[in-house]
XYZ file of C-alpha atoms in Angstrom:
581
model
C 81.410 51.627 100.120
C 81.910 49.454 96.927
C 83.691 51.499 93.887
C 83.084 50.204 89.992
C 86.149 49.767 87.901
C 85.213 53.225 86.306
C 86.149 54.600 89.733
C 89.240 52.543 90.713
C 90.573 53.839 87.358
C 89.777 57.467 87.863
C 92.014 57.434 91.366
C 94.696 55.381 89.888
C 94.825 58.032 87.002
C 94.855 60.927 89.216
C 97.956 59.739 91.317
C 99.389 58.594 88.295
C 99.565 61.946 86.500
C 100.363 63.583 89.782
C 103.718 61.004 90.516
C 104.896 61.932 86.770
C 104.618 65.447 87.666
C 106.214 65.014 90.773
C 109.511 63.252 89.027
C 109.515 65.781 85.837
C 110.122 68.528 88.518
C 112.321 66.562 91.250
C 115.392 67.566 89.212
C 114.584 71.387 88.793
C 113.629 71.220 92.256
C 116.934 69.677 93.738
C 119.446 72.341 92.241
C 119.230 74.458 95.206
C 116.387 76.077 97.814
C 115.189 78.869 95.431
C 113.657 76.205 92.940
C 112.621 74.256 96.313
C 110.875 77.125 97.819
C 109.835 79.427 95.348
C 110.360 78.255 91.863
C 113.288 80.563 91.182
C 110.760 83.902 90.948
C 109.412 82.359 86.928
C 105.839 82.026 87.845
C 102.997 83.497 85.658
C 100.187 85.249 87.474
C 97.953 82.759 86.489
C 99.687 79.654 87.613
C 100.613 81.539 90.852
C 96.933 82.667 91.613
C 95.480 79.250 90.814
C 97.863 77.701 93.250
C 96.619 79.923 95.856
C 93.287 78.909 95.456
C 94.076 75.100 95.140
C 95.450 75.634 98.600
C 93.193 77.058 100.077
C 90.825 74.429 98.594
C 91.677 71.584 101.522
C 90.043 68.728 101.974
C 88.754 70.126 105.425
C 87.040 73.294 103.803
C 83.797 71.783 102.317
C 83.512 69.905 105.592
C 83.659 72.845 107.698
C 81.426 74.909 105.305
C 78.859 71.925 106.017
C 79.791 71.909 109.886
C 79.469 76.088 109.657
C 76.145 75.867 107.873
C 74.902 73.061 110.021
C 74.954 75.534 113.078
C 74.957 79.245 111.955
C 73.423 78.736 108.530
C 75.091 80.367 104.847
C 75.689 83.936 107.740
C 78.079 81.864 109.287
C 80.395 81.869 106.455
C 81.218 85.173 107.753
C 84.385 83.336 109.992
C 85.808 83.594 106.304
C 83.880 86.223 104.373
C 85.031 88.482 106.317
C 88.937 88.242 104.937
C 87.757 89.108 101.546
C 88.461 92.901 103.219
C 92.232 91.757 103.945
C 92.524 90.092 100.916
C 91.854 93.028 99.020
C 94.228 94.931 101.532
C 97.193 92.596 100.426
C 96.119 92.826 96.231
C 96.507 96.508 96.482
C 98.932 97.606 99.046
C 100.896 94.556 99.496
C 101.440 92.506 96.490
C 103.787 94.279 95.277
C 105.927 95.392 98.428
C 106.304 91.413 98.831
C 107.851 91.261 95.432
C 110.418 94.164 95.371
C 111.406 92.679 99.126
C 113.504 89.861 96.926
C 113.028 87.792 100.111
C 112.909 83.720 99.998
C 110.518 83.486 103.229
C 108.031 86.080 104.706
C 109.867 85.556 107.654
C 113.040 86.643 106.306
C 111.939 90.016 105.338
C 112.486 90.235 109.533
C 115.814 91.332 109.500
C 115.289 93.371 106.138
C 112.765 95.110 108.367
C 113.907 95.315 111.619
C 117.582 94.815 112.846
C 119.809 93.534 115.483
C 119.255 91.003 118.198
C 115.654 91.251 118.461
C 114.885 90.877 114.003
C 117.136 87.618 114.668
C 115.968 86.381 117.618
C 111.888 86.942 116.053
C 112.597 85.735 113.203
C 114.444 82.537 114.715
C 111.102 82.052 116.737
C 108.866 82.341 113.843
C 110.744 80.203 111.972
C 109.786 77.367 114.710
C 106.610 78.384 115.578
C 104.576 78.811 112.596
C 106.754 76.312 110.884
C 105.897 73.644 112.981
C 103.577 73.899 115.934
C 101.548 76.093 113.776
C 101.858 75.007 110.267
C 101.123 71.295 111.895
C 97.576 72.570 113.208
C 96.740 73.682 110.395
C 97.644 70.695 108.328
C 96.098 68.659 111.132
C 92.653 69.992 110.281
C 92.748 69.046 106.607
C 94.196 65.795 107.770
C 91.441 65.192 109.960
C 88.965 66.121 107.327
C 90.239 63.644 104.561
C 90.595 60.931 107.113
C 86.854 61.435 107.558
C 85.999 60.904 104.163
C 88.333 57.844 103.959
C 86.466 56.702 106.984
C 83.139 57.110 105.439
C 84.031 55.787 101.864
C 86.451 52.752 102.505
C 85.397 52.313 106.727
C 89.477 53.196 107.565
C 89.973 53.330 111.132
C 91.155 57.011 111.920
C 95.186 56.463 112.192
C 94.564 54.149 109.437
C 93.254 57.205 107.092
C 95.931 59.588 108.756
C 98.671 57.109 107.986
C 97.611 56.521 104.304
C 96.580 60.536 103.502
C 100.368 61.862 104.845
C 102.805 59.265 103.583
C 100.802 59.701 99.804
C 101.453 63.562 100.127
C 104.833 63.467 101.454
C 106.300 61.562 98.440
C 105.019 63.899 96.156
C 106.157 66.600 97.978
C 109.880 65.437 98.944
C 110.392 64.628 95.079
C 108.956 68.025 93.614
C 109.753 70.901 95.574
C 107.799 74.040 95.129
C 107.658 73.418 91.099
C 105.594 70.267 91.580
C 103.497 71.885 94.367
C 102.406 74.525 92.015
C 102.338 72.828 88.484
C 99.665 69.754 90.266
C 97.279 72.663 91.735
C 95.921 73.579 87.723
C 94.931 69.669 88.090
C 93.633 69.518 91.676
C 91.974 72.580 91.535
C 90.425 71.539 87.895
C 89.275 68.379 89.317
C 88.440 69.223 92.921
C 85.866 72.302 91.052
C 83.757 69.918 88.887
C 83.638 67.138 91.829
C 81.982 69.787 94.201
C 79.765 70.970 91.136
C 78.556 67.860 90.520
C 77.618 66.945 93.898
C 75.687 69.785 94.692
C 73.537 69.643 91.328
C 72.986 65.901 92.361
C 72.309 66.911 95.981
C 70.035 69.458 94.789
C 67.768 67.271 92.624
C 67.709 64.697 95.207
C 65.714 66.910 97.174
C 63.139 68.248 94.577
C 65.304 71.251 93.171
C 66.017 74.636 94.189
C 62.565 75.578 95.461
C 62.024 72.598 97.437
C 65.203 72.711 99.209
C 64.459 75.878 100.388
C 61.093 74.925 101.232
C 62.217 71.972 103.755
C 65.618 73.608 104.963
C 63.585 77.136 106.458
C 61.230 74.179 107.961
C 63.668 73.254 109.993
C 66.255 76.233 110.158
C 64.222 79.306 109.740
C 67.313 81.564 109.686
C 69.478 79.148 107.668
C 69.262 81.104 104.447
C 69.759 84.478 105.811
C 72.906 85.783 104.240
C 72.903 88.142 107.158
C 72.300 87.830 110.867
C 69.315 89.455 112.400
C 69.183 91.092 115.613
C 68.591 88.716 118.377
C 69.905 86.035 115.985
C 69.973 82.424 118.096
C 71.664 81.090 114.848
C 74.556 84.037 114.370
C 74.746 86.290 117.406
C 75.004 89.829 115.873
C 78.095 90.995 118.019
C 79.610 87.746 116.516
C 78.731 88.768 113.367
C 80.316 92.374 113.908
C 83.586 90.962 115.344
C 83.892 89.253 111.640
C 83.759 92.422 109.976
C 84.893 94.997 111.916
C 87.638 93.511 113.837
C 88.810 89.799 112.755
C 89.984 90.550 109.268
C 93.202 93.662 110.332
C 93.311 92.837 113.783
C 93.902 88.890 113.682
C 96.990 86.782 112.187
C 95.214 83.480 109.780
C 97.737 81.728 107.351
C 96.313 82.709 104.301
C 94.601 85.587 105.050
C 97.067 87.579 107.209
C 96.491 91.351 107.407
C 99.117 92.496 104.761
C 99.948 88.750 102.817
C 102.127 86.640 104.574
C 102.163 82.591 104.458
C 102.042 80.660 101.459
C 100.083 83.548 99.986
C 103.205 85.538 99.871
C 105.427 82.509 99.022
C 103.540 82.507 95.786
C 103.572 86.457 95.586
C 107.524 85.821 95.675
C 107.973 83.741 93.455
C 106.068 85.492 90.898
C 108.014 86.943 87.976
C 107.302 90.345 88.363
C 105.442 93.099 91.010
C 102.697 93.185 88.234
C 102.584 89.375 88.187
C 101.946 89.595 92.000
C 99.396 92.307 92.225
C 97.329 90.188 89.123
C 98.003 86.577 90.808
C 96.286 87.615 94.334
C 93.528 89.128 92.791
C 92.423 86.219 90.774
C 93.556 83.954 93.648
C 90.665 86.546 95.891
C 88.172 86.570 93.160
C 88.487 82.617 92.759
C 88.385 82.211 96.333
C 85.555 84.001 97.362
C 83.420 84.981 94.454
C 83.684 81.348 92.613
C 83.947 78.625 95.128
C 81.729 78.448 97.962
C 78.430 78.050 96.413
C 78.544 73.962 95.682
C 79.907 73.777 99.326
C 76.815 75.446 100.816
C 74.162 74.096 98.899
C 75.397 70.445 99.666
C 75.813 71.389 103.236
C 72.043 72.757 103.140
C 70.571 69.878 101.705
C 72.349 67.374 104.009
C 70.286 69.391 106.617
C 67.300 67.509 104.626
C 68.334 64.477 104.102
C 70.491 63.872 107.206
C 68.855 66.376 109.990
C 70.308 64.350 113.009
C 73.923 64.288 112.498
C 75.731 63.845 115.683
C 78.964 65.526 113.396
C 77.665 68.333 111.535
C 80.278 67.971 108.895
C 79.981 64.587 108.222
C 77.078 65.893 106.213
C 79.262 66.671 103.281
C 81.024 63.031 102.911
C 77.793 61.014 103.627
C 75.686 62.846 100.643
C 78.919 61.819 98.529
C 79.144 58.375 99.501
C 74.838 57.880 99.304
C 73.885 59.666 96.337
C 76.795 60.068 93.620
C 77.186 57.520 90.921
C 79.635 55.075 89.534
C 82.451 57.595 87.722
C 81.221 60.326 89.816
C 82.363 58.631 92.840
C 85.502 58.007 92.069
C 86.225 61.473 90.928
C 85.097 62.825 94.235
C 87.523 60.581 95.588
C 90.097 62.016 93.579
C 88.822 65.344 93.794
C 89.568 65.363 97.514
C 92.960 63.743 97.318
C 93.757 66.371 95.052
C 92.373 69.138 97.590
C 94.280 68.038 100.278
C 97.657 67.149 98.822
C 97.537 70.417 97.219
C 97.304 71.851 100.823
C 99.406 69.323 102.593
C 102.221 69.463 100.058
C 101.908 73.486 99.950
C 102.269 73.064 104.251
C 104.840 70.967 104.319
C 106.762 72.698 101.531
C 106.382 76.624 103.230
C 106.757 74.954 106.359
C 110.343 73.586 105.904
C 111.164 76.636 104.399
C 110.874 78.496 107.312
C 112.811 75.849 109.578
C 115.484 75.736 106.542
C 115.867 78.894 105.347
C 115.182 80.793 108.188
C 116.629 79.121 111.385
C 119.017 75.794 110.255
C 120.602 78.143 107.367
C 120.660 81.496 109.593
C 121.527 80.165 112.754
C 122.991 76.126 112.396
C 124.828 76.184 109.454
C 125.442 79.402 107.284
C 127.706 78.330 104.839
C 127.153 75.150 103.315
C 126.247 73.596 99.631
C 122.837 73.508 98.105
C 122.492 70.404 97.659
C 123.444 70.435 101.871
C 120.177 72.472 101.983
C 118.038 70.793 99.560
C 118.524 67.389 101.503
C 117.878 69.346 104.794
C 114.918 70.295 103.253
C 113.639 67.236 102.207
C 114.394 66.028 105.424
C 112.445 68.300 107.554
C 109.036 67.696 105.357
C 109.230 64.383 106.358
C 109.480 65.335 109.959
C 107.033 67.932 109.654
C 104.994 65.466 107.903
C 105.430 62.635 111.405
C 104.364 66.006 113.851
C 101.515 66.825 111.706
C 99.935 63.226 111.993
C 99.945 63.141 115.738
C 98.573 66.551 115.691
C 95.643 65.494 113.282
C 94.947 62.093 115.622
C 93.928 64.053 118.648
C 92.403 67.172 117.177
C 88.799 66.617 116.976
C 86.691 69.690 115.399
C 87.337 71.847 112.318
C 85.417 74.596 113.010
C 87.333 74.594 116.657
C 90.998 74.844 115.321
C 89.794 77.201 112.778
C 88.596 79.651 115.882
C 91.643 78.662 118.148
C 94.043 79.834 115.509
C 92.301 82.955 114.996
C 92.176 83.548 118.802
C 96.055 83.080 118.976
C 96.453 85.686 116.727
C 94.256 88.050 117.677
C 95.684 91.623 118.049
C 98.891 91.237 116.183
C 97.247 91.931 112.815
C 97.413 95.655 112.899
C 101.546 95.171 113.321
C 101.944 93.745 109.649
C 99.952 95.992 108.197
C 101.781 99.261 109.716
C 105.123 97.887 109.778
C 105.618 98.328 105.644
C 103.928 102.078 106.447
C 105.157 103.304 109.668
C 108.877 103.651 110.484
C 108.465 103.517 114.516
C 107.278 99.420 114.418
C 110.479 97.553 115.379
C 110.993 94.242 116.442
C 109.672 94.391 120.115
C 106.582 95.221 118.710
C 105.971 92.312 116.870
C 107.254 90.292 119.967
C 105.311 91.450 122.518
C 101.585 91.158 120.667
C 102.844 87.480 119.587
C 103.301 86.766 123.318
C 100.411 88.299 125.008
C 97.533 87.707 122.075
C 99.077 84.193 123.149
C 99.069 84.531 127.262
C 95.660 86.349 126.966
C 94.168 83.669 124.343
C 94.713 80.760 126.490
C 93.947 82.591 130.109
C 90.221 83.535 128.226
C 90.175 79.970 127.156
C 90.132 78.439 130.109
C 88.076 81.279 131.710
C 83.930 81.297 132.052
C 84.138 82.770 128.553
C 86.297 79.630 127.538
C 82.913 77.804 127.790
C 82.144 77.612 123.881
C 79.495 79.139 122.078
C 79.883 81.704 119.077
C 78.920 84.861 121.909
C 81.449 83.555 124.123
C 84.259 83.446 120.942
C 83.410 87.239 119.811
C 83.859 88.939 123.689
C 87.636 86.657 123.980
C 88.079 88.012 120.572
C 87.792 92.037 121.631
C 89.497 91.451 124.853
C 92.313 90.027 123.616
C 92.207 92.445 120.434
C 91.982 95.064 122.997
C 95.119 94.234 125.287
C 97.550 93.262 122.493
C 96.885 96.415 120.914
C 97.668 98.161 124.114
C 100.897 96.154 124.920
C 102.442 96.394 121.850
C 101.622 100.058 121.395
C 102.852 100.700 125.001
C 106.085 98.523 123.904
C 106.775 100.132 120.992
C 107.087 103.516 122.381
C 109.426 102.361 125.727
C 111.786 100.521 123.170
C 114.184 102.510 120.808
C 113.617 102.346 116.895
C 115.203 100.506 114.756
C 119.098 101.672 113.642
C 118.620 104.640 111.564
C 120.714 103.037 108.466
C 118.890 99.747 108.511
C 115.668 102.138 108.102
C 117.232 103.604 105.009
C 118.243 100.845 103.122
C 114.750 99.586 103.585
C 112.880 102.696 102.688
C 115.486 102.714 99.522
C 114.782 99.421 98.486
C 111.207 98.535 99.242
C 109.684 102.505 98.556
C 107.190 102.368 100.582
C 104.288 105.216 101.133
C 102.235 106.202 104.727
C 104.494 107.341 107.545
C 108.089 107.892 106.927
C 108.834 110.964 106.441
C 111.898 111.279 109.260
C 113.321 108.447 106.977
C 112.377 109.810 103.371
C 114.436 112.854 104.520
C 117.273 111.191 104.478
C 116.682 109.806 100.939
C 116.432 112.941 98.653
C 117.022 110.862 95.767
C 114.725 108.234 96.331
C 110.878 108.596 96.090
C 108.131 106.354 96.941
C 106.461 104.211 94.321
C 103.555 103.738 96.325
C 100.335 105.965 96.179
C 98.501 105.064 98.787
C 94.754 107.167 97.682
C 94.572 105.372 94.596
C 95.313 101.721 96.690
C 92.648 102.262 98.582
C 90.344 102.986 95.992
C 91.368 100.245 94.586
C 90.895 98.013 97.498
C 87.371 99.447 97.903
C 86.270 98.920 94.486
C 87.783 95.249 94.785
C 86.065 94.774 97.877
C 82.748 95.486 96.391
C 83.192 93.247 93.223
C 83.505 90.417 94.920
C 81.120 90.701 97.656
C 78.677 91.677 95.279
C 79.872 88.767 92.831
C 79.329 86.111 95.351
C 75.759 87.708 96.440
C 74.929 87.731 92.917
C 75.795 84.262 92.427
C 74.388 83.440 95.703
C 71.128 85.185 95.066
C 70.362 83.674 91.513
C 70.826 80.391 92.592
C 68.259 80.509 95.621
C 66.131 81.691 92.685
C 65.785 85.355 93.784
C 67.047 86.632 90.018
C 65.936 90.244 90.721
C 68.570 90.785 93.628
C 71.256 88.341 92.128
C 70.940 90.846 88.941
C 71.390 93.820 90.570
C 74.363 92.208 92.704
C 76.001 91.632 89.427
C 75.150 94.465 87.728
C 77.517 96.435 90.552
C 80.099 93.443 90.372
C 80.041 94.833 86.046
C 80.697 98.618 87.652
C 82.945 98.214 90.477
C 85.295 95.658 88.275
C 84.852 98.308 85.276
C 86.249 100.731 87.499
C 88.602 98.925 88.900
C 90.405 98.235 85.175
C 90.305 101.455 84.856
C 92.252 102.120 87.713
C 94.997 99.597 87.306
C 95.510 100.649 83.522
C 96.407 104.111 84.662
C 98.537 103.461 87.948
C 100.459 100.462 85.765
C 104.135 101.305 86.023
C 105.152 101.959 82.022
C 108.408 99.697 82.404
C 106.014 96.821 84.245
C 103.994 96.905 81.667
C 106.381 96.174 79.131
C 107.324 92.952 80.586
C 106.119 89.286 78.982
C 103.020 88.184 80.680
């Protein structure tokens, strides 16, 4: 593909503004592993929810939007609609549990939680395992997706592209730290949002408008526009479709969207400057996420179904209607636009990822007492590393979609675990050991059973099966292992104040009372789980052209978020509050 000067200068400009950024913050970041990792808890709710979203907005996630709607149609966005339920979860009863925890990592609030050998020894293994094995699939599949588009816009060989995309993000994110990572999103997200716009009104009117698209695409996918499976559904089988939202979204572990925050979703909760700060910054990060965003994914993803019905790769749908139909300028901010998607979700990865391996195994277990500059340079260190693992990963991984439902199948049936742990005493460490092991035994056994055979029926039954037996094992293990040490329990309960089931605990705590009222959370989360479901119908609705419904939609999005201010102005905490927004 041949780029003007107008778009040569557009890329250079981007990376240009994002190195200065990088080396304005590489001395705040360097002064020791709070400003690496979290920013030293100073970030507005704003600039904390934005990042969020600019994370979550990889260069792999219009691709596998396209690849989703290529096969399922706009229903099979339910893989991901369906966390909108946890998200809300985490808003309302999490947000600000994360924050009073004071923790650097999610996975040190382990041993705040649990105690003994077992909190070290899990939190030791999590520290590996989801900060590299893990946190290296994941960056893998945005890897994979940008080295597609640099294969269909410059012809890059695949290690080529995977060569070129890391070793440009892992600059940035050596010299910037968490700071960096954070202050670069408000651009990437900025510029990443108008590219996407702009290609789907182009992709749109290449077609013959609204009408005509719809026209063409139910010619050839009569159940692509369906927002909902039907029974008997070849495109979205319906038990699929009830695994989404009945089971995936509490019972399965996603970075992102784990049940109860976690991730980088609860590094930015931490280093917010304030509980209120983190209740505010995850619900604009949910509300951008889901009620703003997906629409210029989908209807570029549906009209590629028009112009390129044949596509051997789905998802190369997305790139091709960039490279054929954009002009000069416009191309070479989509170029930028995904460079900015995916370092803001590479450099997030390999930033929360060495903070796990730094903070929570070399600094817990290799070498507790040291300087922070010691630490910082260890830090640095292992993103390049991280960085090296996550390229080989990305060269042999071939589908999106697939490591999107492998990861959920990994982590299927430990979800319930971090939800109860913050409201049920009894959880200890085993418990959280044992459904890590066996959703992973029982995962890969069903993988490479008959059911193992692909196909979206096939994913839903090794979904409840291994939902099913992880429940039971970790129950079962719970119960035939003793509690956690009766003190540890109490400074926990007296620090974090947690509501739900600890009574046996409160007891011992006369003078301490919970700050959490769990009736009015879950309100809450109800009421915030309508407004943006009906938000991103509404939207959804209007622009297929049926105004009526999209209306109506938004006319309960006006209620439920009505309500829902309502709500928050009375349960706000008088001293929170008063703090500077």
């Amino acid at each position: 593909m041949k780029l003007a000067f107008i778009d040569w200068s557009l890329i250079v400009f981007y990376f240009v503004i994002a190195l200065c950024i990088g080396l304005y913050f590489s001395r705040k970041a360097g002064t020791n592993i709070e400003n690496f990792f979290i920013s030293g808890r100073a970030l507005p709710w704003w600039l904390a929810g934005t990042s969020m979203v600019a994370t979550t907005f990889g260069a792999d996630t219009p691709l596998a939007v396209t690849e989703i709607v290529a096969k399922n149609g706009i229903a099979g966005n339910w893989l991901w609609w369906n966390f909108i339920l946890g998200g809300m979860l985490t808003v309302f009863l999490f947000a600000k549990l994360w924050r009073r925890s004071e923790v650097l990592t999610d996975i040190e609030f382990t041993e705040l939680r649990y105690s003994g050998k077992p909190a070290a020894i899990l939190r030791g293994f999590r520290a590996l395992y989801l900060g590299l094995p893990i946190n290296c699939m994941i960056m893998a599949w945005g890897t994979l997706a940008m080295s597609s588009i640099l294969g269909a816009t410059f012809s890059f060989a695949k290690s080529q592209a995977i060569i070129i995309s890391l070793l440009i993000a892992v600059v940035y994110s050596v010299l910037s730290g968490f700071w960096g990572v954070v202050a670069t999103d408000i651009l990437q997200f900025t510029i990443a949002m108008i590219g996407s716009i702009a290609l789907a009104v182009i992709s749109v009117d290449h077609v013959g408008g609204l009408s005509a698209l719809k026209t063409k695409v139910l010619a050839s996918h009569p159940e692509a526009l369906n927002f909902f499976p039907q029974l008997g559904s070849a495109a979205l089988p319906f038990l699929t479709f009830f695994v989404y939202v009945a089971v995936q979204w509490w019972a399965t572990w996603y970075p992102g969207s784990e049940p109860g925050g976690g991730g980088y979703v609860a590094q930015r909760m931490l280093a917010t400057k304030n509980e209120r700060h983190s209740v505010l910054a995850t619900l604009w990060f949910n509300i951008a996420h889901y009620a703003l965003r997906p629409w210029p994914w989908i209807l570029v993803a549906l009209a590629s179904l028009v112009v390129f019905p044949n596509l051997a790769d789905p998802k190369m749908g997305y790139p091709k209607m960039m490279v054929t139909f954009l002009p000069a300028g416009l191309k070479g901010l989509m170029i930028a636009a995904f460079f900015g998607a995916f370092m803001s979700t590479i450099d997030t990865h390999l930033n929360w990822g060495a903070s796990y391996v730094v903070n929570d195994f070399y600094k817990r277990f290799i070498k507790r007492k040291a300087s922070s500059a010691h630490y910082v340079l260890i830090s640095r260190i292992t993103v390049i590393i991280i960085m090296v693992l996550a390229g080989f990963t990305a060269y042999w991984m071939e589908s999106i979609k697939g490591g999107w439902e492998l990861m959920i199948a990994i982590g299927a049936g430990t979800g319930l675990i971090y939800i109860l742990r913050w409201y049920w005493w009894r959880i200890n460490a085993w418990s959280e050991i044992s459904a890590m092991a066996c959703s992973f035994v029982v995962a890969m056994i069903l993988l490479k059973s008959p059911l193992g055979g692909g196909g979206d029926l096939n994913w839903a039954y090794r979904i409840l099966i291994t939902v099913g037996i992880t429940t039971c094992v970790w129950l079962a293990v719970t119960f035939l292992t003793p509690p956690v040490e009766r003190q540890h329990l109490v400074r926990f309960y007296q620090k974090i104040k947690p509501g739900g089931l600890w009574q046996k605990i409160r007891s011992e705590t006369p003078g301490v009372k919970s700050k959490t009222s769990i009736g009015t959370d879950i309100i809450n989360w109800i009421l915030g789980t309508i407004l943006i479901y009906s938000a991103l119908f509404g939207v959804g609705r209007i622009i297929l052209l049926e105004t009526a419904k999209g209306i109506l939609f938004l006319l309960i999005t006006a209620v439920s978020g009505i309500l829902l201010v309502k709500n928050l102005s009375k349960s706000t905490d008088r001293s929170e509050r008063g703090l500077s927004s």
